Coordinates of C-alpha atoms in Angstrom, one line a residue:
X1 CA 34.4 54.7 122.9
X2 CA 31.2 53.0 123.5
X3 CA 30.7 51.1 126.7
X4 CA 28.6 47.8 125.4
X5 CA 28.8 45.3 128.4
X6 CA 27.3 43.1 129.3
X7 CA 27.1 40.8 133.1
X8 CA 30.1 38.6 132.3
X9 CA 28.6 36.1 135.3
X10 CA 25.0 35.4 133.4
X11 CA 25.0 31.5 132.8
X12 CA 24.0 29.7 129.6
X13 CA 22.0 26.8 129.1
X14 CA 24.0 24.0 127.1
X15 CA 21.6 22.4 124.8
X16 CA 18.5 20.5 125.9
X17 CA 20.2 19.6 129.3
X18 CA 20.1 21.5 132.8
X19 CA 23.8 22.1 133.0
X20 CA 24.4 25.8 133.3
X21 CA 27.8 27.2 132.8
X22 CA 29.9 30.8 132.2
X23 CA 30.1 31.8 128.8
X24 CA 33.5 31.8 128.0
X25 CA 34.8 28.1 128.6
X26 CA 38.5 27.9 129.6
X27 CA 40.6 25.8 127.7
X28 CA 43.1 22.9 129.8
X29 CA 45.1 22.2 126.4
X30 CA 47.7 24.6 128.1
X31 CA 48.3 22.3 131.0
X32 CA 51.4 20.4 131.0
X33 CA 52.5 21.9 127.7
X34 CA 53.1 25.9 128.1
X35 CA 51.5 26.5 131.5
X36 CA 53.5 24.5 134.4
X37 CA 51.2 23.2 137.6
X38 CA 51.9 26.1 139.4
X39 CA 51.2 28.5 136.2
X40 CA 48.1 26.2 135.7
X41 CA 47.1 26.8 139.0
X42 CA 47.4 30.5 138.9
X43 CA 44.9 30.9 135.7
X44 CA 42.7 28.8 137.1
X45 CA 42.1 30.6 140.2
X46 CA 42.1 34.0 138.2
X47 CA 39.4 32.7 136.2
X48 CA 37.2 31.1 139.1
X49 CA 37.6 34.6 140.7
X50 CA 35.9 36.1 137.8
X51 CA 33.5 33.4 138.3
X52 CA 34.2 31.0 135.4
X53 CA 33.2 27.5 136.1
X54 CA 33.7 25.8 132.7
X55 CA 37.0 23.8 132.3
X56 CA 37.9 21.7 129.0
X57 CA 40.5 19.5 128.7
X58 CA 41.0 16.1 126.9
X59 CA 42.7 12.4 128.1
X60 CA 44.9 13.2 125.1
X61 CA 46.2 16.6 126.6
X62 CA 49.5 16.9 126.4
X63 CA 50.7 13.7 125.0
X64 CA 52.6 15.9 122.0
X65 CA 55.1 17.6 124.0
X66 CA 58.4 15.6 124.5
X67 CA 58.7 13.6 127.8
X68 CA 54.6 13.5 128.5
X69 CA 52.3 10.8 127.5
X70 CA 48.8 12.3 127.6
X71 CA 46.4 13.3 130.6
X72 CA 48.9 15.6 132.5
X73 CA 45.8 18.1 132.0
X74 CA 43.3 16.3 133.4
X75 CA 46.2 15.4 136.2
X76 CA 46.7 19.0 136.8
X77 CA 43.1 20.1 137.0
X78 CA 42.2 17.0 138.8
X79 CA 44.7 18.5 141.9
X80 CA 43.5 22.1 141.4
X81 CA 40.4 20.8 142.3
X82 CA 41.4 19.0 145.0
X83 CA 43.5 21.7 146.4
X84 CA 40.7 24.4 145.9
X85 CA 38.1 22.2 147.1
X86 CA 35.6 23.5 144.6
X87 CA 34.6 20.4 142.9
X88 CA 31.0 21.4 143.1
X89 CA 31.3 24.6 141.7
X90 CA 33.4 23.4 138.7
X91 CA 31.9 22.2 135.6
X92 CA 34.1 19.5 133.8
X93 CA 34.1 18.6 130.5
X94 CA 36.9 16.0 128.9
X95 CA 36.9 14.1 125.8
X96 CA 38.3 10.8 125.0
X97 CA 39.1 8.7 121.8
X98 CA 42.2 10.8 120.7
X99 CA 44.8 9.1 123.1
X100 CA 48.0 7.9 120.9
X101 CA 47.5 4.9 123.1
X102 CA 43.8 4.4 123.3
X103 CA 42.4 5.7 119.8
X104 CA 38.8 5.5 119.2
X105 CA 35.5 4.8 119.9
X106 CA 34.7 0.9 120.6
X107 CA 32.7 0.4 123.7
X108 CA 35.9 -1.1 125.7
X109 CA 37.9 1.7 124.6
X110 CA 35.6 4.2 125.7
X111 CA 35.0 2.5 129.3
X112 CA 38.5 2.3 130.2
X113 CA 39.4 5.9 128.8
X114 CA 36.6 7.2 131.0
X115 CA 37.6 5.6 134.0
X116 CA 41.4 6.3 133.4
X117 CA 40.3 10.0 133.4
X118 CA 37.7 10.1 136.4
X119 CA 41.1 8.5 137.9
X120 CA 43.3 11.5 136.9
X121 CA 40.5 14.1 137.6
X122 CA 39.9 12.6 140.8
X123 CA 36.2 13.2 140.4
X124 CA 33.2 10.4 140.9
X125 CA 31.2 12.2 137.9
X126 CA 32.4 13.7 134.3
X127 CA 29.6 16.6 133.9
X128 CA 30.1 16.7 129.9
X129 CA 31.8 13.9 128.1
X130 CA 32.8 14.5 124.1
X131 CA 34.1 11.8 121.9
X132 CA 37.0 14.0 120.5
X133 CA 37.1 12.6 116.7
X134 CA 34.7 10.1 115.0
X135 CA 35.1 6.8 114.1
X136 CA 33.9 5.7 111.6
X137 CA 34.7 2.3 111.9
X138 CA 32.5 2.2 115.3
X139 CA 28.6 2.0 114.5
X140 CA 26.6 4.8 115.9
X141 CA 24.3 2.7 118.0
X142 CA 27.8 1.3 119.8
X143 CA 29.0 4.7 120.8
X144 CA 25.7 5.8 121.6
X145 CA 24.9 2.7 123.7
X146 CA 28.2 3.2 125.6
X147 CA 27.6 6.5 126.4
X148 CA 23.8 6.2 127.2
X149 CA 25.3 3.0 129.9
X150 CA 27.9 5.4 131.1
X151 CA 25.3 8.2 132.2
X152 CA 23.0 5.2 133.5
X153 CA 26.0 4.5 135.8
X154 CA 26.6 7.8 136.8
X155 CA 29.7 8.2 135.8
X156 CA 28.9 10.7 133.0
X157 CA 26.2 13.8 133.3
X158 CA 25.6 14.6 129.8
X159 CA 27.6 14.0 126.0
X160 CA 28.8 15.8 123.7
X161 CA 30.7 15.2 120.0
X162 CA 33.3 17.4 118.9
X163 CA 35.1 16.9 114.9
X164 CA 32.0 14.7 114.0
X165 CA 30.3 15.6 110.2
X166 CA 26.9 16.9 109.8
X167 CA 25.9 13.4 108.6
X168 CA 27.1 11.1 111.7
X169 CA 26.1 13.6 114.0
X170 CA 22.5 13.3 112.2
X171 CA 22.7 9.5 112.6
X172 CA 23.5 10.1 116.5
X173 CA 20.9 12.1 117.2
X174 CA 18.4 10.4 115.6
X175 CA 19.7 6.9 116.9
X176 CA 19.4 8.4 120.4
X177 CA 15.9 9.6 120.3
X178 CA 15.0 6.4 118.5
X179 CA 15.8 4.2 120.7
X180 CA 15.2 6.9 124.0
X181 CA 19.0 6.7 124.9
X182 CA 22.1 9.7 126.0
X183 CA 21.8 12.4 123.5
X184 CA 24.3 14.8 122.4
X185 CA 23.9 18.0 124.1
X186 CA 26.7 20.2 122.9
X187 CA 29.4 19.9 119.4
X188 CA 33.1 21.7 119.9
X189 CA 33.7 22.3 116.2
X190 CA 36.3 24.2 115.0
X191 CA 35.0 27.8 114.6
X192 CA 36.4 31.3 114.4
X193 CA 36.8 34.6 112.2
X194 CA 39.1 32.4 110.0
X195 CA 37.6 29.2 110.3
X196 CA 33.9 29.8 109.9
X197 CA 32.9 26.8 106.7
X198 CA 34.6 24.5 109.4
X199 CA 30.8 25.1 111.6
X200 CA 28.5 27.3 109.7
X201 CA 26.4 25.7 107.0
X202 CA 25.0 21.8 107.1
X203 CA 26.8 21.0 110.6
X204 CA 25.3 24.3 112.4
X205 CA 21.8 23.6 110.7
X206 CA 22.2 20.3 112.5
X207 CA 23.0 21.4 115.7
X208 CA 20.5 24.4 115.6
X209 CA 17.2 21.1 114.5
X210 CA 18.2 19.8 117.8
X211 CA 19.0 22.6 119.7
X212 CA 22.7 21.5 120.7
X213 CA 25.5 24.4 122.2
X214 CA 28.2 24.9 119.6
X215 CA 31.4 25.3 121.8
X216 CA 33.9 26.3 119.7
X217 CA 37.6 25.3 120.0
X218 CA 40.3 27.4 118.0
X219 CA 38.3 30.3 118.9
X220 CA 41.5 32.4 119.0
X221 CA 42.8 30.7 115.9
X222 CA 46.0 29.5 117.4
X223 CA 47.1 33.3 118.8
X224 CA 46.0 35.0 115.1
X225 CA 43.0 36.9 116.6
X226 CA 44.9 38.7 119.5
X227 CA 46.7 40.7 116.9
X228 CA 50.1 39.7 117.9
X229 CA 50.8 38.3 114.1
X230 CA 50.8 41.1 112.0
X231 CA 52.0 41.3 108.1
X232 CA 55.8 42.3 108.2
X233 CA 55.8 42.6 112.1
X234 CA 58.1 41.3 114.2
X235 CA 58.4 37.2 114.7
X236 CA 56.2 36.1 117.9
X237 CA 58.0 33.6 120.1
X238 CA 55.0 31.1 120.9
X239 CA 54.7 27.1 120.7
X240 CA 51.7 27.9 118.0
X241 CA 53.3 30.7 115.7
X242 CA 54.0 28.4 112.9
X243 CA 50.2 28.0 112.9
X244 CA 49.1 31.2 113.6
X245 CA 51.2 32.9 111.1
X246 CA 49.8 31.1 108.3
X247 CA 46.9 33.2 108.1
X248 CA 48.7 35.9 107.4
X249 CA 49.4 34.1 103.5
X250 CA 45.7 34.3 103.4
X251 CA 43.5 37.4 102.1
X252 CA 41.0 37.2 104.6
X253 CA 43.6 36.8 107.3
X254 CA 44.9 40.7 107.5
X255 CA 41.0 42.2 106.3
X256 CA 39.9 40.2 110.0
X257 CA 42.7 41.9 112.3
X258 CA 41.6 45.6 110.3
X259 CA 38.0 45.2 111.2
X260 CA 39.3 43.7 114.7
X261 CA 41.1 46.6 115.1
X262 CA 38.5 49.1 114.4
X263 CA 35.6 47.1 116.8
X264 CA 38.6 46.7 119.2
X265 CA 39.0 50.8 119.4
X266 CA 35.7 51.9 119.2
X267 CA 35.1 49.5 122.2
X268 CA 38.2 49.9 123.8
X269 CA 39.0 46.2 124.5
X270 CA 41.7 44.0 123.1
X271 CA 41.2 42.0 119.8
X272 CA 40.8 38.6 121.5
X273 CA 37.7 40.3 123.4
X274 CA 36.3 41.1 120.0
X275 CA 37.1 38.1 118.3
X276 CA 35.2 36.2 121.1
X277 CA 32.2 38.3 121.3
X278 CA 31.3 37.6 117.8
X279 CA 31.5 34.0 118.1
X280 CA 29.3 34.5 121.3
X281 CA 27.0 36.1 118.9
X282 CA 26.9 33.4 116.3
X283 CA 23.5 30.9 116.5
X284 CA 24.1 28.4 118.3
X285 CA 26.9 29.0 120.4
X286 CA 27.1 28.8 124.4
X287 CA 30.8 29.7 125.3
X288 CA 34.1 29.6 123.2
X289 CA 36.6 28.2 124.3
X290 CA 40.2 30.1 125.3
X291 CA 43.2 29.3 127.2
X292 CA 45.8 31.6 128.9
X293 CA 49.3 30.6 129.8
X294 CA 49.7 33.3 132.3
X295 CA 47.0 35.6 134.7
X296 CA 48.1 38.4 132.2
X297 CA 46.3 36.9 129.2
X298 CA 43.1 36.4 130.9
X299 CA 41.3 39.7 131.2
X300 CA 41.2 40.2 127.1
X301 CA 39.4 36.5 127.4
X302 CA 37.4 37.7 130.2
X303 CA 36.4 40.9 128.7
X304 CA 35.1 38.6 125.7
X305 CA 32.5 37.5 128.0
X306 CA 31.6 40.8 128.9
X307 CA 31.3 42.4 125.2
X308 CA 28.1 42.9 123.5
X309 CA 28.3 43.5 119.7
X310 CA 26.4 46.2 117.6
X311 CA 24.6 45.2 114.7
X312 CA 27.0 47.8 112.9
X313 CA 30.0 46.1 114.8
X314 CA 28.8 42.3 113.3
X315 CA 28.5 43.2 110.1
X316 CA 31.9 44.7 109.6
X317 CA 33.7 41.5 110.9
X318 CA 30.9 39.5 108.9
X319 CA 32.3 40.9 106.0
X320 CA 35.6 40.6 106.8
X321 CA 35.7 37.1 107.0
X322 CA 33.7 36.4 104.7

């Protein structure tokens, strides 16, 4: 076993701006949906103890599950940090646009989605704003405009675009430096062992030009990467299995969990630890993102944070997943 670690409490820059944050980013989709307030509550302070400061979440989170109707995550972190009293040590990011009941991107839609989730946050300031999908029926130079206000105000720090093509993000970018206004900072694509054409290629090579953090979202790929869904092992009784599983059907699917296994022994860490270390070691990327329902599922995310790669290590999962 080799002992490749690495100071798990070493900041990252995101982008071109001065917000510094821990490299793994924890993921609030969990709130509301699998992980009650008090369960919520309990990750949270396992993960600020480890001294993570990087919470995502979205206006939209949970409005799937049965009796919610959207930002019961934002509610929920909003009274952690309340409770904790460690607003200034917490770096918030949300996204808007993806509410059943306040989709996209027009500049009214954007304003009162903003305030409604400062509101449930109970926070003056959003640190990192995304617009969660395009829309493409919104010109760039309104979004952009409405953003670039919204930091002039104060109410926003810096933005960020997540499920956005190569070619509007290009359009964004360059509208913003055009006309000096808000500029895109960070992307949340969907990236991971199994997912990688969804990032690398055209919309990396656009986010490496103007040196944007890539934060990717799936990083776990629904559950897949901690190992738990094996070919002709036992069902897993988890609100994503059905999407998880499906990589199993795929080729590439069981060659990532061998080479996962291998780095994961010579290492001795968990998958998921593996799995996020080579994202962290992809151009481009700041922090993944990962969620935990319960304080036991944290240290394997933690440990992430805390693995460096060999060369020898890469190129096996490279070729994996390729």
């Amino acid at each position: 076993m080799t002992d490749n670690r690495r100071d798990p409490r070493r900041s990252v820059t995101l982008g071109t701006s001065d917000l510094t944050v821990f490299p793994l980013s924890f993921g609030g989709n969990v709130f509301g949906w699998t992980a009650d307030e008090a369960q919520s509550f309990a990750v949270l302070d396992a993960y600020a103890a480890a001294g993570g400061d990087f919470v995502d979440t979205a206006d939209v989170y949970s409005a799937w599950v049965p009796g919610n109707k959207g930002g019961e995550s934002e509610t929920i972190l909003g009274n952690w940090l309340r409770s904790r009293g460690n607003r200034d040590s917490i770096v918030v990011a949300t996204k808007v646009g993806a509410h059943p009941d306040a989709k996209g991107l027009k500049a009214d839609n954007i304003r009162a989605t903003v305030d409604g989730s400062l509101g449930r946050l109970g926070i003056e300031r959003i640190d990192l704003l995304y617009t969660h999908f395009d829309d493409l029926e919104t010109p760039v130079s309104e979004i952009i405009g409405t953003l670039d206000a919204l930091v002039k105000e104060g109410k926003v720090r810096e933005i960020a675009a997540s499920n956005i093509s190569a070619e509007r993000l290009t359009a964004s970018l360059e509208f913003s430096d055009a006309e000096g206004l808000a500029k895109y900072v960070a992307i949340q694509p969907r990236y991971n062992l199994v997912s990688r054409d969804s990032y690398e290629g055209e919309l990396a090579a656009v986010a490496a030009e103007h040196r944007l953090s890539a934060l990717p979202y799936s990083a776990l790929a629904s559950g897949f990467l901690t190992g738990k869904y094996r070919p002709g092992g036992p069902a897993v009784q988890s609100a994503r299995a059905q999407g998880a599983g499906r990589y199993l059907e795929e080729p590439r699917g069981p060659r990532v969990l061998d080479a996962l296994d291998t780095v994961a022994a010579a290492h001795g860490v968990e998958l998921a630890a593996v799995a996020l270390a080579w994202l962290a070691a992809q151009p481009t990327v700041a922090a993944p993102i990962a969620s935990a329902r319960t304080v036991e599922q944290l240290p394997a995310l933690l440990a992430g944070a805390a693995l460096e790669l060999t060369a020898q290590d890469l190129a096996l999962l490279d070729d994996a997943s390729a």
